[in-house]
Coordinates of C-alpha atoms in Angstrom, one line a residue:
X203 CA 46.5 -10.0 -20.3
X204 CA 46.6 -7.6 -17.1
X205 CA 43.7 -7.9 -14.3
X206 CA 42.2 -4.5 -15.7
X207 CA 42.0 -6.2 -18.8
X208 CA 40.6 -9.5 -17.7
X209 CA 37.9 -7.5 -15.3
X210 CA 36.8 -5.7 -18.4
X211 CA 36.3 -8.6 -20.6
X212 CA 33.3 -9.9 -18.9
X213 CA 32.5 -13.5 -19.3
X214 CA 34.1 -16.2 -17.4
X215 CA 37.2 -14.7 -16.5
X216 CA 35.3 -11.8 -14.7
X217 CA 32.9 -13.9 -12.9
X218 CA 36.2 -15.8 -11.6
X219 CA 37.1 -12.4 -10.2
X220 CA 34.2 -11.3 -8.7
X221 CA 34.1 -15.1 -7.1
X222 CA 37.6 -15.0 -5.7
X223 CA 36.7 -11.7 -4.0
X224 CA 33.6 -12.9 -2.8
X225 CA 35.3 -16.1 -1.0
X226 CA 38.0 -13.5 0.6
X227 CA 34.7 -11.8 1.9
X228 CA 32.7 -14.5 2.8
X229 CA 36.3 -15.9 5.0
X230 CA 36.9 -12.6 6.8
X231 CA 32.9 -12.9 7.6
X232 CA 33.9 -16.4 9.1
X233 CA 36.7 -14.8 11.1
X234 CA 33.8 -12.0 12.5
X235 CA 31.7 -14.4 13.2
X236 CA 33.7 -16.7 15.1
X237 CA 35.3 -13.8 17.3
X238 CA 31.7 -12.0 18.2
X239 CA 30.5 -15.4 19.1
X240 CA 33.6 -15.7 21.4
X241 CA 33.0 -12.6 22.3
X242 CA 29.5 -13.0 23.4
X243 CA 29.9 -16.2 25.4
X244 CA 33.1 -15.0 27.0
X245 CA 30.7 -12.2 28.1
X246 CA 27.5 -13.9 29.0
X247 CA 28.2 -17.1 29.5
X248 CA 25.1 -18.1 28.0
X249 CA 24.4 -20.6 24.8
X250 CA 21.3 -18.9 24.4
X251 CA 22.5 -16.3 23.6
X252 CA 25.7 -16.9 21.5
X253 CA 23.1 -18.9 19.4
X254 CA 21.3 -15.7 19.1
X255 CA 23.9 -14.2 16.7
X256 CA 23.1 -17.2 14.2
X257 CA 19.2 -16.6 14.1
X258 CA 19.7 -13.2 13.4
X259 CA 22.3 -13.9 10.8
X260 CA 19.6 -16.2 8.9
X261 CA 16.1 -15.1 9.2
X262 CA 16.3 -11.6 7.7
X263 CA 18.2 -12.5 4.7
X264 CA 15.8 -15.5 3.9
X265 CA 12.4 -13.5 4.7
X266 CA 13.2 -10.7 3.2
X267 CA 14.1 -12.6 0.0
X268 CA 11.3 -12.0 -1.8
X269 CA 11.4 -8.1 -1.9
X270 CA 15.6 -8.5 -2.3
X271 CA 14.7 -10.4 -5.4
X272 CA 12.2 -7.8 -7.0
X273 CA 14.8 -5.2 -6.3
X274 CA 17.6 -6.8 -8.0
X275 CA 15.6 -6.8 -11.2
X276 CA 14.8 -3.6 -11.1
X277 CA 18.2 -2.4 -10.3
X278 CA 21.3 -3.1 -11.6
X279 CA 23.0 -5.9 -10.4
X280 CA 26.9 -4.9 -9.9
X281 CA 25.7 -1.8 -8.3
X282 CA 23.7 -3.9 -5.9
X283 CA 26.5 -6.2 -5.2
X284 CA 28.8 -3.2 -4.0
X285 CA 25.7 -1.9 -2.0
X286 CA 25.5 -5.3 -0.2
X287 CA 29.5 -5.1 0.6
X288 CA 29.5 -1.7 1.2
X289 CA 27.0 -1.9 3.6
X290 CA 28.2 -5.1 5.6
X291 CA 31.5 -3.4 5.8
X292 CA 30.1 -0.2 7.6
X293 CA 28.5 -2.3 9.9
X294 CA 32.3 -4.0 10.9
X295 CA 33.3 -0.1 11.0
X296 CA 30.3 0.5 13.5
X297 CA 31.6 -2.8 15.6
X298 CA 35.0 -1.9 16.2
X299 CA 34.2 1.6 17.1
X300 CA 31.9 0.4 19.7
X301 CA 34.9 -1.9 20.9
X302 CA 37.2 0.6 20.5
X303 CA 34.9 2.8 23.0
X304 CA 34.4 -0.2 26.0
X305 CA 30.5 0.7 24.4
X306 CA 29.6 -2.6 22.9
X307 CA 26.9 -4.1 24.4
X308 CA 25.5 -7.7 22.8
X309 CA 22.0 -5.9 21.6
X310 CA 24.5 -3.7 19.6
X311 CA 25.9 -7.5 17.9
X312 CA 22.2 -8.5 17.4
X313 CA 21.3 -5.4 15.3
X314 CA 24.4 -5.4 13.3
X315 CA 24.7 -8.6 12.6
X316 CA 20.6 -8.5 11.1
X317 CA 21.5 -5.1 9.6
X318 CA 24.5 -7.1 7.4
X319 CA 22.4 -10.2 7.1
X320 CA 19.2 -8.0 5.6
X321 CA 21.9 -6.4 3.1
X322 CA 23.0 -9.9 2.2
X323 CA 19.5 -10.8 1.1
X324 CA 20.6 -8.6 -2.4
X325 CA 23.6 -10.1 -2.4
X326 CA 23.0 -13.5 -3.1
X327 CA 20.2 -13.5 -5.7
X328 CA 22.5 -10.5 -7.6
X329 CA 25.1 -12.9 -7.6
X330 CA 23.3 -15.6 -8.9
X331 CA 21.8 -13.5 -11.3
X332 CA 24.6 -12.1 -12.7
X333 CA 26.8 -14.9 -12.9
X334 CA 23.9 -16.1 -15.4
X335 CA 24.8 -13.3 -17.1
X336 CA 28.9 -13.5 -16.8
X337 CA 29.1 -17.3 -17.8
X338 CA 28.4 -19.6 -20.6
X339 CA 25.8 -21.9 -20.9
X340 CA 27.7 -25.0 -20.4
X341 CA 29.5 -23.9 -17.7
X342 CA 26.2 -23.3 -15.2
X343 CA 27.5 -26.3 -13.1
X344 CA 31.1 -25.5 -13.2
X345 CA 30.9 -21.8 -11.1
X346 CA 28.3 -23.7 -9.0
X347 CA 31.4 -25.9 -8.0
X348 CA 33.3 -23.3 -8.0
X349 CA 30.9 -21.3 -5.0
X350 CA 30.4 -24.3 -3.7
X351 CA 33.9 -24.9 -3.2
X352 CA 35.0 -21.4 -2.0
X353 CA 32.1 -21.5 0.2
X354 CA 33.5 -24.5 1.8
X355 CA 37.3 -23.2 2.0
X356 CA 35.8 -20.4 4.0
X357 CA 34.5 -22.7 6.3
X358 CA 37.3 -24.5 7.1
X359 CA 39.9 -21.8 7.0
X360 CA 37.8 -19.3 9.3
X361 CA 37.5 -20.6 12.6
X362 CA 41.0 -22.0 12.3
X363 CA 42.3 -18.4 11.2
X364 CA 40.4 -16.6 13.5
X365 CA 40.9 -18.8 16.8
X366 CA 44.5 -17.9 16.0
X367 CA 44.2 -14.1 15.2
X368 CA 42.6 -13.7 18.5
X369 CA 44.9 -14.8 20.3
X370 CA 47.5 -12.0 18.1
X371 CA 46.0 -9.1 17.4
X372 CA 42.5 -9.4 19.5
X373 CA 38.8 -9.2 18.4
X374 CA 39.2 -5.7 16.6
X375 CA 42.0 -6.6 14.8
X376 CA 40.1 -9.6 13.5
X377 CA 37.2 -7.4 12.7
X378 CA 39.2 -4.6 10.7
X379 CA 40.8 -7.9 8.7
X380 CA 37.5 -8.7 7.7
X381 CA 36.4 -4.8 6.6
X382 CA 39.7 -5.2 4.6
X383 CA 38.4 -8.5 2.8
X384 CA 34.9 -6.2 2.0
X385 CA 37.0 -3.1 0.4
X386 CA 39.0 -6.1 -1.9
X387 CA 35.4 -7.2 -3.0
X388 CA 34.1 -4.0 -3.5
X389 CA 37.3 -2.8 -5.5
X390 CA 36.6 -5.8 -7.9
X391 CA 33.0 -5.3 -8.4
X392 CA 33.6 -1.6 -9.6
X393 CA 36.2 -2.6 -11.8
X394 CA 34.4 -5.6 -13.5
X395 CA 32.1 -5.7 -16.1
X396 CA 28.5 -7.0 -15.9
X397 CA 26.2 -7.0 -18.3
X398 CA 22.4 -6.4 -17.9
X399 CA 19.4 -8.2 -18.9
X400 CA 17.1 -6.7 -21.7
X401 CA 14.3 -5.8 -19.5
X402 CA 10.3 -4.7 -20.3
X403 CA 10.4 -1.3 -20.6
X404 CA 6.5 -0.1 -19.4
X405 CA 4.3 0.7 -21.7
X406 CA 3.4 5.0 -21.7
X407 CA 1.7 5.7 -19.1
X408 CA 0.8 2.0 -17.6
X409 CA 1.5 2.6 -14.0
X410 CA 4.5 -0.2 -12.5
X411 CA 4.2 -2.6 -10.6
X412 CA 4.4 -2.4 -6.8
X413 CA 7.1 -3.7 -4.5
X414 CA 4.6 -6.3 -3.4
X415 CA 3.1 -7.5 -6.2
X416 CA 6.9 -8.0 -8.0
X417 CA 7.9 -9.6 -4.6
X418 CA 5.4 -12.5 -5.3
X419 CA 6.0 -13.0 -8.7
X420 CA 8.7 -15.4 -8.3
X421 CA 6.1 -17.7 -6.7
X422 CA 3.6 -17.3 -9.8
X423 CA 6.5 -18.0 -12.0
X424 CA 7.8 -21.6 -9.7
X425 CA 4.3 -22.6 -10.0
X426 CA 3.6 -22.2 -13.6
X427 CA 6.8 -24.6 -14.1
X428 CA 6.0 -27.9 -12.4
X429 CA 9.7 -29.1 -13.7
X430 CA 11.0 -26.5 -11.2
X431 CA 8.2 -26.5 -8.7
X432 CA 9.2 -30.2 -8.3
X433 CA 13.2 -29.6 -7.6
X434 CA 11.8 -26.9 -4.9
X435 CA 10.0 -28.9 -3.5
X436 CA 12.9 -31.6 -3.2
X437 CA 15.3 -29.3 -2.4
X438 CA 12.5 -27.7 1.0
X439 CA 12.1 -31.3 1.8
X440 CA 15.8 -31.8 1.8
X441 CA 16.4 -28.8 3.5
X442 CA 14.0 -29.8 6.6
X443 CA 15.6 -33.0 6.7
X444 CA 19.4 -31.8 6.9
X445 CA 19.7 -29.6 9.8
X446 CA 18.6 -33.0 11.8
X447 CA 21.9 -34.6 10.8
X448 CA 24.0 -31.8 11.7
X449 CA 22.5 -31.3 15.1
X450 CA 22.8 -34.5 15.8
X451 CA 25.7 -35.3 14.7
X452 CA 27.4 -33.7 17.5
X453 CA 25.8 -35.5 20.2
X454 CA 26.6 -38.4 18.9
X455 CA 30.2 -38.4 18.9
X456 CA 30.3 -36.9 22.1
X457 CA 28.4 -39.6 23.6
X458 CA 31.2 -42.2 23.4
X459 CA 33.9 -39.5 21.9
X460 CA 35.7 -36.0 23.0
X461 CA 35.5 -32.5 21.5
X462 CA 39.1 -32.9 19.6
X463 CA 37.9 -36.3 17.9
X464 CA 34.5 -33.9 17.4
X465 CA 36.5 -31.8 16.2
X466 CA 38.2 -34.2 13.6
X467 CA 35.0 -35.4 12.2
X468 CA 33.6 -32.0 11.3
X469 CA 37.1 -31.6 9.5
X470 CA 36.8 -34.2 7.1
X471 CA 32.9 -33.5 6.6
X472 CA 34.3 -29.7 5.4
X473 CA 37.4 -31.0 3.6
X474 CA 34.8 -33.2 1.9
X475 CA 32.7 -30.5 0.4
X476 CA 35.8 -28.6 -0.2
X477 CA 36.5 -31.8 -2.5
X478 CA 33.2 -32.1 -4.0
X479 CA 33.2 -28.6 -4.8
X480 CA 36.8 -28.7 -6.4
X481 CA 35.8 -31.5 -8.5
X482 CA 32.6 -29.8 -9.6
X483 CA 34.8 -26.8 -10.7
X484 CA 37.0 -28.7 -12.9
X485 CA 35.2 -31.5 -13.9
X486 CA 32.1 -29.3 -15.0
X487 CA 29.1 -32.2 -13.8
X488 CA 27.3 -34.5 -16.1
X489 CA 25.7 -33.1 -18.9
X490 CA 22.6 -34.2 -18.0
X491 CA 22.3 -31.9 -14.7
X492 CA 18.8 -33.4 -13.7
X493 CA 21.3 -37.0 -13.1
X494 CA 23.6 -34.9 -11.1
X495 CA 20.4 -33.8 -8.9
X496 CA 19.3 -37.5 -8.8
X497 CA 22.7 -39.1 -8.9
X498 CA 23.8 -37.2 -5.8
X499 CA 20.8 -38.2 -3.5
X500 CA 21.4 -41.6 -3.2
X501 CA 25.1 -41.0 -2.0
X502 CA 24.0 -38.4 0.9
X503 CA 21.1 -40.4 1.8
X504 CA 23.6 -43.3 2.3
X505 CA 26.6 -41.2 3.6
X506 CA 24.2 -40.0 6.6
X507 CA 22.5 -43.6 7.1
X508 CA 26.1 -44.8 7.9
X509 CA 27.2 -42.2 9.7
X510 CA 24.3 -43.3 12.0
X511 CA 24.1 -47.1 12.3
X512 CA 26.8 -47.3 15.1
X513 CA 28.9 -45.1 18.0
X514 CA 32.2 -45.6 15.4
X515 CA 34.8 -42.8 14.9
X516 CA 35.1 -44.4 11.8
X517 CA 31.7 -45.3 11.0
X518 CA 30.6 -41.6 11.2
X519 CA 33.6 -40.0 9.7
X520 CA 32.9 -42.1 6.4
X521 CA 29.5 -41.5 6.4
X522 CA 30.0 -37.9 6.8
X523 CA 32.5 -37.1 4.7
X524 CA 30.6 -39.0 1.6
X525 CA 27.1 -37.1 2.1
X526 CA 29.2 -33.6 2.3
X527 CA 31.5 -34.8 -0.7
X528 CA 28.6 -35.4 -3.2
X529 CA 26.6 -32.3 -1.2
X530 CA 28.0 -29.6 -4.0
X531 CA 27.1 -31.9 -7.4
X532 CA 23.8 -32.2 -6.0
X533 CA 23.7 -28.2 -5.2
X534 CA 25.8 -27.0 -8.4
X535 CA 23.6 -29.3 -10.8
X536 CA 20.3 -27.6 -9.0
X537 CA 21.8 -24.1 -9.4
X538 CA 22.9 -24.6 -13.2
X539 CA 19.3 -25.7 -13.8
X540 CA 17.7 -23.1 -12.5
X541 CA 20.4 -20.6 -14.4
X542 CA 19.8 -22.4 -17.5
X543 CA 15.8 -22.5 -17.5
X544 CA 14.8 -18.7 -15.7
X545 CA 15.0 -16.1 -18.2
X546 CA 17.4 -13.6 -16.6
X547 CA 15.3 -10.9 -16.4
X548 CA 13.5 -11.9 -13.4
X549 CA 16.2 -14.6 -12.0
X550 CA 16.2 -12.1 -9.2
X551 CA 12.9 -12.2 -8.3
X552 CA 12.6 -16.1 -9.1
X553 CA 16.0 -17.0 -7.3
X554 CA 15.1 -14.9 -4.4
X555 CA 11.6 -16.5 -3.6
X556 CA 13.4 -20.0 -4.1
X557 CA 15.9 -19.3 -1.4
X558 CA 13.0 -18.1 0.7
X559 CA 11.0 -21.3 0.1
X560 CA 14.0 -24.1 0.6
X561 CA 15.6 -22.5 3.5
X562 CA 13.0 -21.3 5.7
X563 CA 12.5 -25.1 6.9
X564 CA 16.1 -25.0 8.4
X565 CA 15.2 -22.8 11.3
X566 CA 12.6 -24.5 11.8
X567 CA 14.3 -27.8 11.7
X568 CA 17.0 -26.8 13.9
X569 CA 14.4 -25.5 16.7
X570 CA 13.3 -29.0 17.0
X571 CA 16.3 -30.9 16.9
X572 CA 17.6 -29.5 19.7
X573 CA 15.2 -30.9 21.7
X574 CA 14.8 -33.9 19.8
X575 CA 19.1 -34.5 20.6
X576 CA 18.4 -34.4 24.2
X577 CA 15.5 -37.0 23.7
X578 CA 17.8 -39.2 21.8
X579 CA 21.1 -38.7 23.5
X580 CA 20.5 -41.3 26.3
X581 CA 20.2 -43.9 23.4
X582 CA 23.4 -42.9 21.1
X583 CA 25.7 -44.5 24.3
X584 CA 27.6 -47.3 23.5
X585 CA 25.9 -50.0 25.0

């Protein structure tokens, strides 16, 4: 069967498409992102405000969740997709042209960089929602491996790609590679087929609901279910919990360890999840996706308790490596329940005000464990 063929089929075989595109796009983001953040310190000097270019890379896309969500279920969902790509991409257009000029100033970085990350706030609740849409249900947990594990490649592969590239072809070069990885998404979105949810059609003359009111809906609808009010909940606390562990994970090792064997550590951690989520993919989960939720937790809780209980190389990288191995059963499992038990008519709104609710701890989180890893580092030396 040819690609045209496959796109146009729908079903699994499309989603696979649109996922393979959208791990080319989500790497040649990677390689952006680590060559503005070179880019900015090289240019500054200052952590402040190289770590600047991640807060606005998260907060707009999780706060702005909510009204994302209502407008992917009004509109339809491949169309939004491409607008999301499209739109990042002109923003990498708008980067290098600034470069190209000697006009780029690191404001300029800011504003694109929360520009893409607002678009991206359609993006992910679309692609949730459609893959709903795209994929059997028995196969919920095996395309949440599947993201799960592209997600991770892109990790891995991107700084590693793009400390090369720099060095070859220079920070626009890197840039227009990752515009080229947007147009290869955006060709297979308009090719592929995606089918829509039935949808309420207003009754004559009842007047529709505002943005706002549609925005909070996905809230109403978590609470109602206290099955999936619960895994929120878990998943917020979890979330709040998490970014302590990876922030201090690096102080850690570098109090009795150098940046290479840092460097080592967070290797296996990401060829780990790159694991998990490869497993996930082809094994498909346990059928009983609440015990891959359940079954997971103990395993990270336990990975990250050994990583901590002594200054050991090999100590932490077990540890590490097993909480980030089981990380994507525990995420695919949450992600095929929630495909499995919100009707798909309103998974944008619903998936978009769950995002909102478990990740808004992290920047939180991460704001005090800085400090908290400058408290504790005196007490991670050996001896």
């Amino acid at each position: 069967m040819s690609a045209r063929r496959l796109l146009a089929a729908g079903g699994f075989p499309a989603f696979s498409w649109i996922w393979a595109g959208q791990v080319l796009s989500n790497l040649g983001s990677g390689l952006t992102r680590f060559a503005i953040g070179v880019w900015v310190f090289q240019n500054t000097g200052s952590a402040t405000r190289y770590t600047l270019i991640a807060f606005c890379a998260t907060l707009p896309a999780v706060f702005l969740s909510p009204f994302a969500g209502a407008l992917v279920d009004r509109w339809n969902r491949r169309r939004t997709m491409i607008l999301s790509d499209s739109a990042a991409a002109a923003t990498t257009v708008v980067m290098v042209i600034l470069l190209s000029l000697g006009r780029l100033e690191v404001w300029h970085i800011y504003l694109l960089v929360a520009v893409s990350s607002a678009f991206n706030s359609l993006q992910v609740p679309a692609f949730s929602a459609a893959t709903t849409l795209l994929v059997p249900k028995q196969h919920f947990t095996r395309a949440g491996g599947m993201v799960q594990m592209g997600n991770a490649a892109a990790q891995v592969l991107s700084p590693i790609l793009a400390g090369f590239l720099l060095g070859e072809i220079a920070i626009q070069g890197v840039i227009l590679i990752d515009f080229a990885t947007f147009l290869v998404a955006v060709t297979v979105l308009a090719l592929v087929v995606v089918p829509e949810p039935e949808r309420k059609v207003p009754a004559p003359g009842a007047a529709k609901p505002s943005l706002w009111r549609e925005a909070g809906y996905g809230w109403t609808y978590i609470r109602q279910r206290p099955g999936l009010f619960h895994l929120l909940g878990f998943f917020a606390a979890l979330n709040l919990l998490l970014p302590f562990a990876l922030v201090l994970i690096t102080p850690l090792i570098l109090s009795f360890a150098n940046s290479t064997e840092l460097g080592w550590i967070l290797g296996l951690g990401s060829a780990g999840a790159f694991l998990g989520g490869l497993a996930m993919s082809t094994w498909g989960g346990p059928k009983r996706r609440v015990a891959g939720v359940l079954g997971a937790g103990p395993f990270l809780a336990v990975g990250w308790i050994v990583a901590g209980l002594r200054p050991s190389l090999l100590w932490i990288g077990v540890g590490f490596s097993l909480a980030m191995l089981v990380l994507p059963m525990l995420n695919a499992s949450s992600q095929a329940i929630w495909q499995a038990k919100v009707e798909p008519a309103v998974q944008g709104r619903v998936f978009a005000m769950r995002r909102l609710i478990a990740q808004a701890t992290g920047p939180f989180a991460f704001l005090a464990a800085g400090p908290l890893a400058d408290l504790l580092n005196p007490l991670l030396q050996e001896g």
